[in-house]
PDB file of C-alpha atoms in Angstrom:
ATOM      1  CA  MET A   1       9.910  60.333 -85.167  1.00 57.00           C
ATOM      2  CA  SER A   2      10.535  56.730 -87.008  1.00 66.00           C
ATOM      3  CA  ARG A   3      11.296  53.815 -84.446  1.00 69.00           C
ATOM      4  CA  ARG A   4      14.814  53.933 -86.043  1.00 70.00           C
ATOM      5  CA  SER A   5      15.766  57.258 -85.474  1.00 84.00           C
ATOM      6  CA  ALA A   6      14.555  56.961 -81.872  1.00 78.00           C
ATOM      7  CA  LEU A   7      16.668  53.913 -81.155  1.00 80.00           C
ATOM      8  CA  SER A   8      19.659  55.641 -83.178  1.00 84.00           C
ATOM      9  CA  LEU A   9      19.319  58.502 -80.830  1.00 84.00           C
ATOM     10  CA  MET A  10      19.261  56.655 -77.851  1.00 84.00           C
ATOM     11  CA  LYS A  11      22.353  54.757 -78.805  1.00 83.00           C
ATOM     12  CA  SER A  12      24.009  58.384 -79.510  1.00 86.00           C
ATOM     13  CA  ALA A  13      23.054  59.294 -75.858  1.00 87.00           C
ATOM     14  CA  ALA A  14      24.100  56.308 -73.925  1.00 89.00           C
ATOM     15  CA  LEU A  15      27.685  57.035 -73.885  1.00 91.00           C
ATOM     16  CA  PRO A  16      27.557  60.575 -73.083  1.00 92.00           C
ATOM     17  CA  ALA A  17      25.179  59.762 -70.497  1.00 92.00           C
ATOM     18  CA  VAL A  18      27.392  57.209 -68.802  1.00 93.00           C
ATOM     19  CA  ALA A  19      30.243  59.563 -68.984  1.00 95.00           C
ATOM     20  CA  LEU A  20      28.117  62.386 -67.273  1.00 95.00           C
ATOM     21  CA  PHE A  21      26.957  59.704 -64.341  1.00 96.00           C
ATOM     22  CA  VAL A  22      30.637  58.283 -63.818  1.00 96.00           C
ATOM     23  CA  ILE A  23      31.470  62.456 -63.343  1.00 96.00           C
ATOM     24  CA  VAL A  24      28.553  63.111 -61.169  1.00 96.00           C
ATOM     25  CA  HIS A  25      29.466  60.198 -58.971  1.00 95.00           C
ATOM     26  CA  PHE A  26      32.724  60.937 -58.535  1.00 94.00           C
ATOM     27  CA  ALA A  27      32.178  64.681 -57.702  1.00 94.00           C
ATOM     28  CA  GLY A  28      29.630  63.635 -55.039  1.00 92.00           C
ATOM     29  CA  PHE A  29      32.349  61.319 -53.463  1.00 90.00           C
ATOM     30  CA  ALA A  30      34.805  64.194 -53.733  1.00 90.00           C
ATOM     31  CA  VAL A  31      32.756  66.442 -51.632  1.00 89.00           C
ATOM     32  CA  PHE A  32      30.050  64.376 -49.294  1.00 89.00           C
ATOM     33  CA  GLY A  33      32.289  61.318 -49.228  1.00 85.00           C
ATOM     34  CA  GLU A  34      34.286  59.810 -46.148  1.00 84.00           C
ATOM     35  CA  ASN A  35      37.502  61.920 -47.693  1.00 85.00           C
ATOM     36  CA  GLY A  36      35.759  64.657 -48.825  1.00 85.00           C
ATOM     37  CA  LEU A  37      35.966  68.588 -48.528  1.00 85.00           C
ATOM     38  CA  LEU A  38      32.894  68.394 -45.995  1.00 84.00           C
ATOM     39  CA  GLN A  39      35.154  66.095 -43.818  1.00 86.00           C
ATOM     40  CA  LEU A  40      37.859  68.997 -43.628  1.00 83.00           C
ATOM     41  CA  ALA A  41      36.954  70.350 -40.476  1.00 80.00           C
ATOM     42  CA  GLY A  42      37.102  67.419 -38.971  1.00 85.00           C
ATOM     43  CA  TYR A  43      40.493  66.316 -40.086  1.00 87.00           C
ATOM     44  CA  ARG A  44      41.888  69.589 -38.821  1.00 87.00           C
ATOM     45  CA  GLU A  45      40.476  69.130 -35.393  1.00 89.00           C
ATOM     46  CA  GLN A  46      41.790  65.316 -35.614  1.00 91.00           C
ATOM     47  CA  LYS A  47      45.145  67.230 -36.361  1.00 93.00           C
ATOM     48  CA  ALA A  48      44.755  69.492 -33.064  1.00 93.00           C
ATOM     49  CA  ASP A  49      43.914  66.333 -31.184  1.00 95.00           C
ATOM     50  CA  HIS A  50      47.097  64.727 -32.414  1.00 96.00           C
ATOM     51  CA  LEU A  51      49.226  67.495 -31.774  1.00 97.00           C
ATOM     52  CA  ALA A  52      48.156  68.148 -28.110  1.00 97.00           C
ATOM     53  CA  THR A  53      48.948  63.831 -27.804  1.00 97.00           C
ATOM     54  CA  LEU A  54      52.110  64.334 -29.362  1.00 98.00           C
ATOM     55  CA  ALA A  55      53.021  67.289 -27.292  1.00 97.00           C
ATOM     56  CA  SER A  56      52.331  64.801 -23.876  1.00 97.00           C
ATOM     57  CA  LEU A  57      54.157  62.167 -25.383  1.00 98.00           C
ATOM     58  CA  LYS A  58      57.280  64.301 -25.843  1.00 98.00           C
ATOM     59  CA  ALA A  59      57.410  65.168 -22.277  1.00 97.00           C
ATOM     60  CA  GLU A  60      56.887  61.756 -21.107  1.00 97.00           C
ATOM     61  CA  LYS A  61      60.038  60.902 -23.405  1.00 97.00           C
ATOM     62  CA  ALA A  62      61.983  63.784 -21.846  1.00 96.00           C
ATOM     63  CA  ARG A  63      61.042  62.559 -18.290  1.00 93.00           C
ATOM     64  CA  LEU A  64      62.315  58.980 -19.016  1.00 93.00           C
ATOM     65  CA  GLU A  65      64.910  60.041 -20.690  1.00 93.00           C
ATOM     66  CA  HIS A  66      66.187  61.945 -17.444  1.00 89.00           C
ATOM     67  CA  HIS A  67      65.463  59.165 -15.692  1.00 86.00           C
ATOM     68  CA  ALA A  68      67.417  56.722 -17.710  1.00 87.00           C
ATOM     69  CA  ALA A  69      70.539  59.327 -17.738  1.00 87.00           C
ATOM     70  CA  LEU A  70      70.049  59.280 -13.631  1.00 86.00           C
ATOM     71  CA  LEU A  71      70.511  55.167 -13.970  1.00 85.00           C
ATOM     72  CA  ASP A  72      73.489  55.514 -16.296  1.00 84.00           C
ATOM     73  CA  PRO A  73      75.856  52.743 -15.270  1.00 83.00           C
ATOM     74  CA  HIS A  74      78.845  54.974 -14.972  1.00 86.00           C
ATOM     75  CA  HIS A  75      77.249  57.620 -12.695  1.00 84.00           C
ATOM     76  CA  VAL A  76      74.302  56.089 -10.878  1.00 83.00           C
ATOM     77  CA  ASP A  77      72.233  59.239  -9.069  1.00 83.00           C
ATOM     78  CA  PRO A  78      71.813  56.973  -5.173  1.00 82.00           C
ATOM     79  CA  ASP A  79      69.279  58.959  -4.161  1.00 80.00           C
ATOM     80  CA  TYR A  80      67.257  58.085  -7.638  1.00 81.00           C
ATOM     81  CA  ALA A  81      68.419  54.171  -7.052  1.00 82.00           C
ATOM     82  CA  ASP A  82      67.558  54.285  -3.482  1.00 81.00           C
ATOM     83  CA  GLU A  83      64.033  55.234  -4.027  1.00 80.00           C
ATOM     84  CA  LEU A  84      63.540  52.786  -7.046  1.00 82.00           C
ATOM     85  CA  VAL A  85      64.629  50.164  -4.888  1.00 83.00           C
ATOM     86  CA  ARG A  86      62.189  50.830  -2.116  1.00 81.00           C
ATOM     87  CA  ARG A  87      59.336  51.246  -4.029  1.00 79.00           C
ATOM     88  CA  GLN A  88      60.339  47.990  -6.446  1.00 82.00           C
ATOM     89  CA  THR A  89      60.663  45.957  -2.896  1.00 84.00           C
ATOM     90  CA  GLY A  90      57.506  47.357  -1.115  1.00 77.00           C
ATOM     91  CA  GLN A  91      59.891  49.316   1.539  1.00 79.00           C
ATOM     92  CA  VAL A  92      57.736  52.858   1.294  1.00 72.00           C
ATOM     93  CA  ARG A  93      55.582  53.458   4.323  1.00 74.00           C
ATOM     94  CA  PRO A  94      52.417  54.745   3.550  1.00 74.00           C
ATOM     95  CA  ASP A  95      53.215  57.960   5.426  1.00 76.00           C
ATOM     96  CA  GLU A  96      56.439  58.574   3.574  1.00 74.00           C
ATOM     97  CA  VAL A  97      56.880  61.122   1.210  1.00 72.00           C
ATOM     98  CA  ILE A  98      59.381  60.987  -1.628  1.00 68.00           C
ATOM     99  CA  ILE A  99      60.119  64.263  -3.248  1.00 72.00           C
ATOM    100  CA  THR A 100      61.438  63.978  -6.705  1.00 67.00           C
ATOM    101  CA  ARG A 101      63.875  66.309  -8.168  1.00 67.00           C
ATOM    102  CA  ASN A 102      62.648  66.747 -11.968  1.00 59.00           C
TER     103      ASN A 102
END
């Protein structure tokens, strides 16, 4: 094999070699990367955690909506208003028990 034919062979193989490297590089990231297939189980676990957080936030939202309805300017619940005023002004004694109607 002459020097010229070896150089010609390397030049003709360079483009396919670079293309193969790029394909293997991106395939490696698709499988092993930060957002790859192996991270799928972690995403499912995060989804379950987020759904549990969402459920607790929805319950908190419902509770706050209920309290806001009790403070409607057209019809204020007197017991709830009294409870809020006494808590805000520090008039609740330590031995006093407040029973909520939620």
